[in-house]
Short mmCIF file of C-alpha atoms and ligand atoms in Angstrom, two decimals:
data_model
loop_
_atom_site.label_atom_id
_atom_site.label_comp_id
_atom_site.label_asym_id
_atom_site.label_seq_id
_atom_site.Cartn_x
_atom_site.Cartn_y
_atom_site.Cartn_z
CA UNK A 3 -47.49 85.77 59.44
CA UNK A 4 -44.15 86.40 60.25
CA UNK A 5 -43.34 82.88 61.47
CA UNK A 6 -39.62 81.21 62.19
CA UNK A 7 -39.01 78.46 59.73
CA UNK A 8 -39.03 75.39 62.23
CA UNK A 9 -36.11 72.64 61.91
CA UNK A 10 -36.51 69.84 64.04
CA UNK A 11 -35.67 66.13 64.55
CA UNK A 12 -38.45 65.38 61.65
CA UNK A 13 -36.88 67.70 59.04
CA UNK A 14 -37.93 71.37 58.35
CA UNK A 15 -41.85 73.32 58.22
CA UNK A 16 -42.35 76.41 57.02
CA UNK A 17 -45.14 78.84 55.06
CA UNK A 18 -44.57 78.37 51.06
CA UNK A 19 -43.69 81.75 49.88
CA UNK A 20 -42.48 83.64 53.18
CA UNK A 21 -39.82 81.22 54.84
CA UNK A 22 -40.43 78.12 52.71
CA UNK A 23 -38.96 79.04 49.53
CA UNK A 24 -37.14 76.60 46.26
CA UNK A 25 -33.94 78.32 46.92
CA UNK A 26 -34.23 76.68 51.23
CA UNK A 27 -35.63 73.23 49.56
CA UNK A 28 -32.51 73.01 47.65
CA UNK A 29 -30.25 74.10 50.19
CA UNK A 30 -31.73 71.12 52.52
CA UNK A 31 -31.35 68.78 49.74
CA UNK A 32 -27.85 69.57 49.56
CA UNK A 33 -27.16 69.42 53.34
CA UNK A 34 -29.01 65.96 53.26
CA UNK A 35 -27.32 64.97 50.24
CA UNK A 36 -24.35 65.72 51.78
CA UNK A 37 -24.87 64.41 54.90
CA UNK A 38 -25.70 60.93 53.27
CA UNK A 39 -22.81 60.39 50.81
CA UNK A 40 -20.24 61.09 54.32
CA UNK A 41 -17.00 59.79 53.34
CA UNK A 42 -18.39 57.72 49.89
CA UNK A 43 -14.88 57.56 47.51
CA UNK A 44 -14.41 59.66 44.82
CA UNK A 45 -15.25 58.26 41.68
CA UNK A 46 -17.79 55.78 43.18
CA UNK A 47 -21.77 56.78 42.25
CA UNK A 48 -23.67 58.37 45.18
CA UNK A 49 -26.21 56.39 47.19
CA UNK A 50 -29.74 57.22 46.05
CA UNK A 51 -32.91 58.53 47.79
CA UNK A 52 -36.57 58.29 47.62
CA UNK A 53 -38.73 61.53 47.28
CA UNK A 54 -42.19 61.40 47.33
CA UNK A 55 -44.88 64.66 48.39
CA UNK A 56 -47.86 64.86 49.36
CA UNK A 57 -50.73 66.70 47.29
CA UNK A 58 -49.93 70.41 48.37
CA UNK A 59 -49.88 72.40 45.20
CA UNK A 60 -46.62 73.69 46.54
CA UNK A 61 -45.35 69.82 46.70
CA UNK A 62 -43.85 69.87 43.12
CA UNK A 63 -42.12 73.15 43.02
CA UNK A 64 -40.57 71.91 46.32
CA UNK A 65 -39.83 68.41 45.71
CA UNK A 66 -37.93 69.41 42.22
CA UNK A 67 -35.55 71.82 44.39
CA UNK A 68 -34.61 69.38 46.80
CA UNK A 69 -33.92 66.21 43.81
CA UNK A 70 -31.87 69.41 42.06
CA UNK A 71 -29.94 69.73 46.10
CA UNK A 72 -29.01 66.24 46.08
CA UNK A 73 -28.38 65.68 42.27
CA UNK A 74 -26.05 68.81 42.86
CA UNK A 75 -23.90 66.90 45.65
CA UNK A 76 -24.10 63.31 43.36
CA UNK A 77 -26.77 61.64 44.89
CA UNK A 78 -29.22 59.85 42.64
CA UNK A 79 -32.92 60.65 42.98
CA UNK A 80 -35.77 58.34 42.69
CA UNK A 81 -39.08 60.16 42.25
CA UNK A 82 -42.23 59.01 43.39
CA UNK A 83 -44.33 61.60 42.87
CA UNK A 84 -47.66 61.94 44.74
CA UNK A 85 -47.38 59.52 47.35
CA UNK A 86 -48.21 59.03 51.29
CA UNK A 87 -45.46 59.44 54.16
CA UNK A 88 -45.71 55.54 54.53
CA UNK A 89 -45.62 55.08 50.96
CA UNK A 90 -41.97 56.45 51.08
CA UNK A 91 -41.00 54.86 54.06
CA UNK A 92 -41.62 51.33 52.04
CA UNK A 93 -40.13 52.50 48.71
CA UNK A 94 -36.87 53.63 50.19
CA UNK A 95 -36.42 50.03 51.97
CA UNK A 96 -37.86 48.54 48.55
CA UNK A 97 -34.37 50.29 46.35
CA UNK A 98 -32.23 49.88 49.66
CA UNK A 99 -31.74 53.71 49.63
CA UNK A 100 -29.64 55.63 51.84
CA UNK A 101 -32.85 58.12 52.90
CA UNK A 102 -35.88 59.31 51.88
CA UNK A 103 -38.03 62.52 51.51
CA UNK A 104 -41.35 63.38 51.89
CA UNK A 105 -42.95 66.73 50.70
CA UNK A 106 -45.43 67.33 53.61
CA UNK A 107 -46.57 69.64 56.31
CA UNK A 108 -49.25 66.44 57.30
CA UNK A 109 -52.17 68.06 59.01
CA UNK A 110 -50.99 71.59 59.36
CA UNK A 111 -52.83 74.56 57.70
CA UNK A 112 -53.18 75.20 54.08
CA UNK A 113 -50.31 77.69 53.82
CA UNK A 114 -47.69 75.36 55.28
CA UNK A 115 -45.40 72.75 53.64
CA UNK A 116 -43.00 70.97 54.88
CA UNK A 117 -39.65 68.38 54.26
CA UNK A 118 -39.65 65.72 56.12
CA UNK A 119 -36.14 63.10 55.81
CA UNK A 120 -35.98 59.46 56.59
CA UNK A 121 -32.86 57.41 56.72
CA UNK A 122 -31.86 53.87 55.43
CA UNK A 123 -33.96 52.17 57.91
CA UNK A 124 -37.25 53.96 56.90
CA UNK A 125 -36.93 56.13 60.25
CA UNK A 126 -36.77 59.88 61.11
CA UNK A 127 -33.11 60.66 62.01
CA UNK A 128 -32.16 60.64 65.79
CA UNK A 129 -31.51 63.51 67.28
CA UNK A 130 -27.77 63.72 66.94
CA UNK A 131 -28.01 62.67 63.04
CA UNK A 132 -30.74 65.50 62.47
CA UNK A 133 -28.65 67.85 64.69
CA UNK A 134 -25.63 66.87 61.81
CA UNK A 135 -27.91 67.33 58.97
CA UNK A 136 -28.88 70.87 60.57
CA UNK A 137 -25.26 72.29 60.93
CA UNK A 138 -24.76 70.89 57.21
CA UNK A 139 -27.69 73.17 56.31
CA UNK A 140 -26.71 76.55 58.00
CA UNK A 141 -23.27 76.48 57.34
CA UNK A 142 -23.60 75.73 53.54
CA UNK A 143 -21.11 73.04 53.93
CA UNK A 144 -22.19 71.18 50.74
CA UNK A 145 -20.08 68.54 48.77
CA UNK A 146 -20.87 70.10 45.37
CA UNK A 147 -19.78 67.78 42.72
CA UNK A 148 -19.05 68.55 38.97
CA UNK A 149 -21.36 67.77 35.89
CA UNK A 150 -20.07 64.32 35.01
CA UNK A 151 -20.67 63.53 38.78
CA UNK A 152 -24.10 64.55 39.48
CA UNK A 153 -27.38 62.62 40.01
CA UNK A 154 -29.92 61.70 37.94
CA UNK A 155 -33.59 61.74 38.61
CA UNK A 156 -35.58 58.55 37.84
CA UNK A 157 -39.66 58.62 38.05
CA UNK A 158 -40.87 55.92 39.88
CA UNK A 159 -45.03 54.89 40.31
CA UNK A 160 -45.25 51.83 41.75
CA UNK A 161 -45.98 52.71 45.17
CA UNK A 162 -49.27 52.55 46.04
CA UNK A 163 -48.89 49.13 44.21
CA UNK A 164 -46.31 47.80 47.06
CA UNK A 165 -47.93 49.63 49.90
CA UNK A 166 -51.08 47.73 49.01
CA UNK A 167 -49.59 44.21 48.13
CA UNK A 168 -47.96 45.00 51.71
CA UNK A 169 -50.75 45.77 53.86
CA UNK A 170 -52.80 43.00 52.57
CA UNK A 171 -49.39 40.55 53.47
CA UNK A 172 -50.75 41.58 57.15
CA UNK A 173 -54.52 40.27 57.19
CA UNK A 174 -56.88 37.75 55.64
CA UNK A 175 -58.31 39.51 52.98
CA UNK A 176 -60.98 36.93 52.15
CA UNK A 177 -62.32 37.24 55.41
CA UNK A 178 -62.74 41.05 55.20
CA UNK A 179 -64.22 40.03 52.32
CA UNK A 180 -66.95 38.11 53.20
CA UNK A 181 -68.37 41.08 55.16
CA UNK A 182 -68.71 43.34 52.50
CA UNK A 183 -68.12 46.16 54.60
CA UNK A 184 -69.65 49.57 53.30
CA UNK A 185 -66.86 52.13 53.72
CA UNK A 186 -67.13 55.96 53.72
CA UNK A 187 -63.39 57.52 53.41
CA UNK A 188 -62.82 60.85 53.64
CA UNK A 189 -59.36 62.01 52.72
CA UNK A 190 -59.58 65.78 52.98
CA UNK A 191 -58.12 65.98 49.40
CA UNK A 192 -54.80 65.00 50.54
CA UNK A 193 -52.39 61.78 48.91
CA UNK A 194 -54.52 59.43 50.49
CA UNK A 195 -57.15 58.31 48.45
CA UNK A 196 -55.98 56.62 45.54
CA UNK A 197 -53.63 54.13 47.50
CA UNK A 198 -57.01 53.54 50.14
CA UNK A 199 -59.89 53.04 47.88
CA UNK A 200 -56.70 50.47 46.00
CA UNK A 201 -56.56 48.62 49.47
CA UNK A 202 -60.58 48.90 50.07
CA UNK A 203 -61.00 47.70 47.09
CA UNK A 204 -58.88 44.36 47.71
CA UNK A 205 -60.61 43.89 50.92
CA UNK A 206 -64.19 43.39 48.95
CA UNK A 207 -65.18 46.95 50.40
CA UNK A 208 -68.30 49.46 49.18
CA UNK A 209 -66.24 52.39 49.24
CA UNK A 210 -68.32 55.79 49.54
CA UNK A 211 -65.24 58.46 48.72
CA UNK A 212 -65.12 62.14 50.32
CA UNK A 213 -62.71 64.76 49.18
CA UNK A 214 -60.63 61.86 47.34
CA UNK A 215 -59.24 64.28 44.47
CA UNK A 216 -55.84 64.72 45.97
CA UNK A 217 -55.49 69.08 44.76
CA UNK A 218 -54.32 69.76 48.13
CA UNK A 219 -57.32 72.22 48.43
CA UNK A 220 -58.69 70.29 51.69
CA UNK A 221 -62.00 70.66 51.45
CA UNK A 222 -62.38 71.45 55.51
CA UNK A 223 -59.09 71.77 58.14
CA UNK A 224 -57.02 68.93 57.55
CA UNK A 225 -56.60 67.44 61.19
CA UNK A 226 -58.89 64.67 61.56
CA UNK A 227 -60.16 65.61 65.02
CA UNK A 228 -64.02 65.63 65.98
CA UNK A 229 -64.51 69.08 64.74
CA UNK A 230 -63.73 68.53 61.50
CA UNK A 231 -64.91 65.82 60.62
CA UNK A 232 -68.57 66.61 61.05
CA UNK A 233 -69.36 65.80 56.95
CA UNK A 234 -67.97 62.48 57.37
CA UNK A 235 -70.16 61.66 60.76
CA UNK A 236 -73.45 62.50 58.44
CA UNK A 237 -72.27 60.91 55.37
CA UNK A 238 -71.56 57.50 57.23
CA UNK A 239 -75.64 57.97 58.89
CA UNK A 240 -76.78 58.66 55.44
CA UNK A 241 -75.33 55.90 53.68
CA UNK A 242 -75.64 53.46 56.41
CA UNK A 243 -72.29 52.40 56.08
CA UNK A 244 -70.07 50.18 58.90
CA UNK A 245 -67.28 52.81 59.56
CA UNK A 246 -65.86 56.09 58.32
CA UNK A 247 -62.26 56.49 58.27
CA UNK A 248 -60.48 59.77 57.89
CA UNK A 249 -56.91 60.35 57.09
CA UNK A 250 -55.04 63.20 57.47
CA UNK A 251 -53.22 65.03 54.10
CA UNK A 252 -50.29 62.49 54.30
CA UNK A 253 -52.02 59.68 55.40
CA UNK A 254 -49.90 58.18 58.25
CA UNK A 255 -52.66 58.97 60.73
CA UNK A 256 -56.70 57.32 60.63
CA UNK A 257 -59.43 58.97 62.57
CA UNK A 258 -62.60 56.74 62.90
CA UNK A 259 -66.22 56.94 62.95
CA UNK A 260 -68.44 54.00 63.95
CA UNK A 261 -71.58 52.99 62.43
CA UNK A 262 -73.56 55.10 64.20
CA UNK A 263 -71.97 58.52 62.40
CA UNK A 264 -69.70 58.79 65.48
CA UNK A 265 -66.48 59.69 65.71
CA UNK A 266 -64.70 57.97 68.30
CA UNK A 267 -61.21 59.38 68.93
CA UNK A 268 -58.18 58.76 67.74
CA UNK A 269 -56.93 57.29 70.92
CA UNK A 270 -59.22 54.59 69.90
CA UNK A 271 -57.56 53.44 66.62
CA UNK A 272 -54.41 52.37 68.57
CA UNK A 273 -56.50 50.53 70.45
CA UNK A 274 -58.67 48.61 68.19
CA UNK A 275 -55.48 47.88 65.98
CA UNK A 276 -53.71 46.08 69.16
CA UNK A 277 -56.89 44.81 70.00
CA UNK A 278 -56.55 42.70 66.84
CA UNK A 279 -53.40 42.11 67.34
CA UNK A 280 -53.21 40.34 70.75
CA UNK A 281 -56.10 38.47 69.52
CA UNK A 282 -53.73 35.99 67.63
CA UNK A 283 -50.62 36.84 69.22
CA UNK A 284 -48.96 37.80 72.41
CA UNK A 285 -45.90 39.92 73.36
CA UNK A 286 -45.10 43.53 73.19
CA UNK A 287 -46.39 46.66 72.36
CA UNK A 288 -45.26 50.69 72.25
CA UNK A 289 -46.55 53.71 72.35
CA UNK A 290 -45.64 57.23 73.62
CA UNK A 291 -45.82 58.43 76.78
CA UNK A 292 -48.99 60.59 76.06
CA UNK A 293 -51.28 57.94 74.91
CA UNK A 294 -54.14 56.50 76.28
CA UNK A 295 -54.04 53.81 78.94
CA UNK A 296 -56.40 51.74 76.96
CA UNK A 297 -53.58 49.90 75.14
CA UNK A 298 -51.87 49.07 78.06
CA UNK A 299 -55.95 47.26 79.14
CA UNK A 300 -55.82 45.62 75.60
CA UNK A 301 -52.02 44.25 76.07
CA UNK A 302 -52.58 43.37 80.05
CA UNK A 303 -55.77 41.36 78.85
CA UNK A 304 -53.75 39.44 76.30
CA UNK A 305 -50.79 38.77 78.84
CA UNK A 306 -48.87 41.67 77.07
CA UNK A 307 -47.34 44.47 78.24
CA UNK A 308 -46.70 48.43 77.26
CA UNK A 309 -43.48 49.99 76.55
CA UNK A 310 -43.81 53.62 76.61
CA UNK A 311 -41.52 56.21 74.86
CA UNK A 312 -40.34 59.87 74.55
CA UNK A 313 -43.09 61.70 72.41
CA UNK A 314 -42.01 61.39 68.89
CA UNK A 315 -42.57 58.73 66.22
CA UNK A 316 -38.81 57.83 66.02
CA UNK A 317 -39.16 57.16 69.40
CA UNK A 318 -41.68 54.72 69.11
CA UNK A 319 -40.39 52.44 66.02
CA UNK A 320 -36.74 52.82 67.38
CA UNK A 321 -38.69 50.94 70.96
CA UNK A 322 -40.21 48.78 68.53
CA UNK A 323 -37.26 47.52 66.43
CA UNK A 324 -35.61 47.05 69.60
CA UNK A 325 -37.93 45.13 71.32
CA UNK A 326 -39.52 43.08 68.71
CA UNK A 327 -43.34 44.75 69.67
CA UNK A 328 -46.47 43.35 67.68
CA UNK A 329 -47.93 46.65 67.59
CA UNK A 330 -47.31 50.18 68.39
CA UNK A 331 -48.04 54.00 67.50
CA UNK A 332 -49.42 56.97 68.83
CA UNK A 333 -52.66 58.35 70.30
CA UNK A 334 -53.10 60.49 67.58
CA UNK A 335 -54.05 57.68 65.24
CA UNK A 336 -50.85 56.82 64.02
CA UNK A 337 -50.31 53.19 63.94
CA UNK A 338 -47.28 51.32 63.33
CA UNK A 339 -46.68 47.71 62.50
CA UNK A 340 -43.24 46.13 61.61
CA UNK A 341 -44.68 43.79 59.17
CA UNK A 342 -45.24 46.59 57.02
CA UNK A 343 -42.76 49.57 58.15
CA UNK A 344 -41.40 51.17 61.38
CA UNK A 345 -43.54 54.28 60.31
CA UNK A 346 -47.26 55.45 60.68
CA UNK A 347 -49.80 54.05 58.39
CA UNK A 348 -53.35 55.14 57.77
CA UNK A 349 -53.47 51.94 55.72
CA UNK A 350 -52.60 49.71 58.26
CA UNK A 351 -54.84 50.43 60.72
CA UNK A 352 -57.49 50.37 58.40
CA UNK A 353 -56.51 47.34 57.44
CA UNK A 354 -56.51 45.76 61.39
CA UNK A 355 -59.72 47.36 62.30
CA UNK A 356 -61.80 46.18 59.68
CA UNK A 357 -59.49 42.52 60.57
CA UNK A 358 -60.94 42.93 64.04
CA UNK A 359 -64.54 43.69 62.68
CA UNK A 360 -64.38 40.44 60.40
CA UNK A 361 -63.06 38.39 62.78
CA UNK A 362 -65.11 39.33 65.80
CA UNK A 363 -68.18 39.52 63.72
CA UNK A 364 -68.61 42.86 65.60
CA UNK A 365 -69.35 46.89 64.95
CA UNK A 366 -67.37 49.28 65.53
CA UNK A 367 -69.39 50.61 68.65
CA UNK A 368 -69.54 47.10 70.12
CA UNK A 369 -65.86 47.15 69.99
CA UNK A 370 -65.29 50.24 71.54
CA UNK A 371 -67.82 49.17 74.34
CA UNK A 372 -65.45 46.47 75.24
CA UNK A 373 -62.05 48.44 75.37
CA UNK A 374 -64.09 50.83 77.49
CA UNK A 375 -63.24 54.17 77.82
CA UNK A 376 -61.21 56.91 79.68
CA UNK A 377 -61.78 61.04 79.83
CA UNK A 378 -59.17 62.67 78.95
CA UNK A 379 -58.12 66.47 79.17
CA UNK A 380 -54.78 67.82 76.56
CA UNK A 381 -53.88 71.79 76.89
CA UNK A 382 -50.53 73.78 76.58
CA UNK A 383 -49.63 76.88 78.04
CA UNK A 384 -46.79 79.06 77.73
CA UNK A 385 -43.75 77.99 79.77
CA UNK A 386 -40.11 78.84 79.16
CA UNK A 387 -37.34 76.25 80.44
CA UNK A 388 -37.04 77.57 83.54
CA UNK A 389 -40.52 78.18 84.33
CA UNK A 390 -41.14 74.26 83.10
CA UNK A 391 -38.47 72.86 85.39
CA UNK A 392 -39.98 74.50 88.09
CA UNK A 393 -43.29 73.22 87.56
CA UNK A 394 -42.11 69.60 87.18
CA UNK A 395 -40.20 69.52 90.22
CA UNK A 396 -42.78 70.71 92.11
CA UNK A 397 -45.11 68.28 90.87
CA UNK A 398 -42.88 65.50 90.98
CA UNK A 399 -43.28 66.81 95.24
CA UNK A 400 -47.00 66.90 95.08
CA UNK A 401 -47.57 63.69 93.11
CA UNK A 402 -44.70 62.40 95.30
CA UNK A 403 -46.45 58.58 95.61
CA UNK A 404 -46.67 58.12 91.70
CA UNK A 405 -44.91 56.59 89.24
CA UNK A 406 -42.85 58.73 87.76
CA UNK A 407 -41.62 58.26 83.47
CA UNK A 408 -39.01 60.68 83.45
CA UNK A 409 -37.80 60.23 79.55
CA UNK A 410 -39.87 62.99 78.27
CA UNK A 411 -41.02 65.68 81.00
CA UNK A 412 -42.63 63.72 83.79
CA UNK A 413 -45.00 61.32 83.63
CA UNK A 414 -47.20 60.51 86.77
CA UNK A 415 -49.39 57.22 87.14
CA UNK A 416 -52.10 57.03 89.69
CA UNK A 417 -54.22 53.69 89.95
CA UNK A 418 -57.01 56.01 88.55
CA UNK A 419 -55.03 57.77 85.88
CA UNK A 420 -52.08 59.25 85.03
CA UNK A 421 -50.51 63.26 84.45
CA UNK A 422 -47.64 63.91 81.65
CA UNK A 423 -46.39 67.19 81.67
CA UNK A 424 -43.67 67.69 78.16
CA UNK A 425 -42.21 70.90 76.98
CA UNK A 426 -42.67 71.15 73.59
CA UNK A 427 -39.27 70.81 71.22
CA UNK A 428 -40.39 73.80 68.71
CA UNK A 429 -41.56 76.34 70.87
CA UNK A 430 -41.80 78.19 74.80
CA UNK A 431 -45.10 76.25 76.19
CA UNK A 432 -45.59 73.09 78.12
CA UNK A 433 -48.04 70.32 77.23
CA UNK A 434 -50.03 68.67 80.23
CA UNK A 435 -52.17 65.66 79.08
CA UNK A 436 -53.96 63.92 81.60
CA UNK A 437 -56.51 60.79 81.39
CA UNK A 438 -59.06 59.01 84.08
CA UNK A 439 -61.47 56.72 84.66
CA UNK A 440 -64.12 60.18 84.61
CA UNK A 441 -64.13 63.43 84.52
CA UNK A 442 -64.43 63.83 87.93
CA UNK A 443 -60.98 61.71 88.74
CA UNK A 444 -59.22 63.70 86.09
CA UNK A 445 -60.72 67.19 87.10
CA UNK A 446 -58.86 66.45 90.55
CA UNK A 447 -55.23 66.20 88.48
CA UNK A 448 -56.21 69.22 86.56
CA UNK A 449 -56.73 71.59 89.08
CA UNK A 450 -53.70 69.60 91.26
CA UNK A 451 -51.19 70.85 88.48
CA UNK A 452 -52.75 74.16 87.96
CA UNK A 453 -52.16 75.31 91.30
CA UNK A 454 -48.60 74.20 91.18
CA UNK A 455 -48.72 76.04 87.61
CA UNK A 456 -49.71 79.53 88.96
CA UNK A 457 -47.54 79.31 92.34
CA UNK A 458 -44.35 78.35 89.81
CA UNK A 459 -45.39 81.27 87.30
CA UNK A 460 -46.37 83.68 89.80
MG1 MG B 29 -49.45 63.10 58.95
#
């Protein structure tokens, strides 16, 4: 595997042991460290920073080097130990740090880990801050500061405790309740589980618990798509239980499964989340430009409306802040509410699903009748930028009478449906995502771009 470690707008991925090494982790802590102290006067303390990891056995070794990067430059460290992505994202604004980080490769492969920085605001840096950060990291330039000067480390374990007492700040627990909702969770061994079955718990929930030891040996791929997720589908039939909700290793994203053992697509937990939502409020929501239309059906029915974004999860939250939306996230089952933090939260939307159930009185099938539903088709291919140019602008001529979302690629909408074509940030291939009402419908923008594909590569 002789990958490139990959530094991007989200912080840095690599494998542990080939490219992903202590001696990197530090190195990053240092240019973050760095990075965040700026122009802070000599003499005066260093601003601290949050650093929590998920349960990859590779998490520790990793998250030491980077508190021993920034103690090294004289910023404080606050360690959280095994915590979610979300979990940070609260402590940080909890202490009024100046950033956090989070030990995680989320829902890549076993071998991978990953270092993933938020700033003050509980955000992912924008691009020209990360870009910053980046030339800090290559070219070593680290403001190394001498023994008297450097930062401690201070354990902290209250997370899960604040994320919970949070979350439930966001719904009417009693009501949830009432239902005594039977639960099966399955959180592929990842950080996870102790913070849900905390929140279940407080919700009057019968929680059945799959892989909830968080070793960070997932017990099946760790991407909660339909394919792997086939123990929790039977495991929901068997026990007869309401819903089945899977997170991902990290637990900012929620894959469900209805009381029937199936799984319904994460496009769908955006949309039952702002389904509850506009049920007691009205006003804004955002999501990227590659999620499903269904949100925009929930928002338009609730005299709402969708602001869509640049892929990214920055993206999103900076749309939300700015724009004061009720809900927002991505189609990947990421869900973001303000109330809680401008950051994706398996908890949340957990949390305004099973709302929605209590409320409504109604399954999770029922519910997903009345959104109704969409086929959509996602594949990439290899592109390079020239070859992806090409095949926007001649789609942009094809698709000449759509509306046309030119933030991130192209983005086409059709009354039936709509086309986004992105080149991917990290490597050479192009991304084409398209939804409609059927297959049919969407089968006719399919073949429509592959034409235009093979002409422009040919
Ligand atoms: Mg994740």
């Amino acid at each position: 595997m002789a990958e490139e470690l990959i530094i991007s707008v989200s912080g840095m991925r690599g494998i542990v042991g080939e490219n992903l090494t202590p001696a990197i982790a530090a190195e990053y802590g240092c240019a973050f460290g760095s990075f965040l102290k700026g122009d802070t006067d000599a003499g005066e303390r260093g601003p601290s920073v949050c650093v929590g990891r998920d349960s990859r056995v590779s998490g520790q070794m990793l998250a030491s080097a980077v508190m021993a990067g920034l103690c090294s430059v004289g910023v404080e460290a606050i360690d959280l130990g095994l915590v979610t992505t979300p979990g940070v994202g609260i402590m940080l604004r909890h202490f009024g740090c100046r950033g956090g980080v989070i030990i995680t490769a989320s829902h890549n492969p076993l071998p991978y880990n990953g270092i993933k920085l938020l700033l003050d605001n509980g955000m992912a840096p924008p691009p020209e801050t990360a870009a910053q950060i980046r030339r800090r990291f290559f070219d070593k330039q680290f403001s190394f500061v001498g023994s008297p000067q450097c930062g401690r480390v201070a354990v902290n374990s209250e997370t899960d405790q604040i994320h919970v007492k949070k979350v439930l700040a966001v719904v009417q627990s009693q009501q949830i309740a009432r239902r005594r909702y039977k639960i099966v969770l399955d959180s592929v061994n990842g950080a996870g589980a102790p913070v849900a079955k905390r929140l279940l718990a407080e919700l009057g929930c019968e929680v059945v618990a799959l892989n909830d030891e968080p070793t960070g040996l997932f017990a099946h791929e760790p991407e909660p798509t339909a394919a792997n997720l086939g123990g929790l589908c039977e495991r929901v039939r068997q026990a007869g239980a309401d819903v089945g909700f899977a997170q991902d290793p990290d637990a900012d994203r929620l894959a469900i499964v209805d009381e029937n053992g199936l799984y319904i697509g994460e496009e769908y937990t955006l949309a039952l989340a702002a389904k509850h939502a506009y049920s007691s409020r009205t006003g804004t929501a955002a999501a990227n430009l590659s999620t499903s239309r269904m949100i925009d059906d929930v928002a338009k029915a609730a005299g709402g409306r969708v602001i869509r974004t640049p892929v990214g999860e920055a993206n999103v939250a900076g749309a939300m802040l700015a724009n004061d939306c009720i809900i927002g996230g991505e189609g990947n089952g990421g869900v973001i509410d303000l109330r809680v933090g401008p950051i994706r939260d398996s908890l949340v939307a957990m949390a305004l699903v099973l709302q929605l159930m209590a409320q409504t009185g109604q399954t999770v099938s029922q519910l997903v009748r009345q959104i109704g539903s969409y086929y959509m088709h996602k594949d990439k291919f290899a592109a390079d930028a020239g070859q992806a140019e090409r095949i926007i602008a001649r789609t942009k001529q094809r698709f000449a009478g759509a509306a046309m979302d030119t933030s991130d690629g192209c983005r086409f909408d059709f009354d039936d449906g709509w086309v986004h074509l992105r080149t991917s940030n990290t490597e050479p291939v192009m991304r084409i995502i398209v939804e409609a009402r059927d297959e049919a419908a969407a089968r006719r923008y399919i073949d429509a771009v592959s034409e235009i594909r093979e002409s422009a590569l040919g």
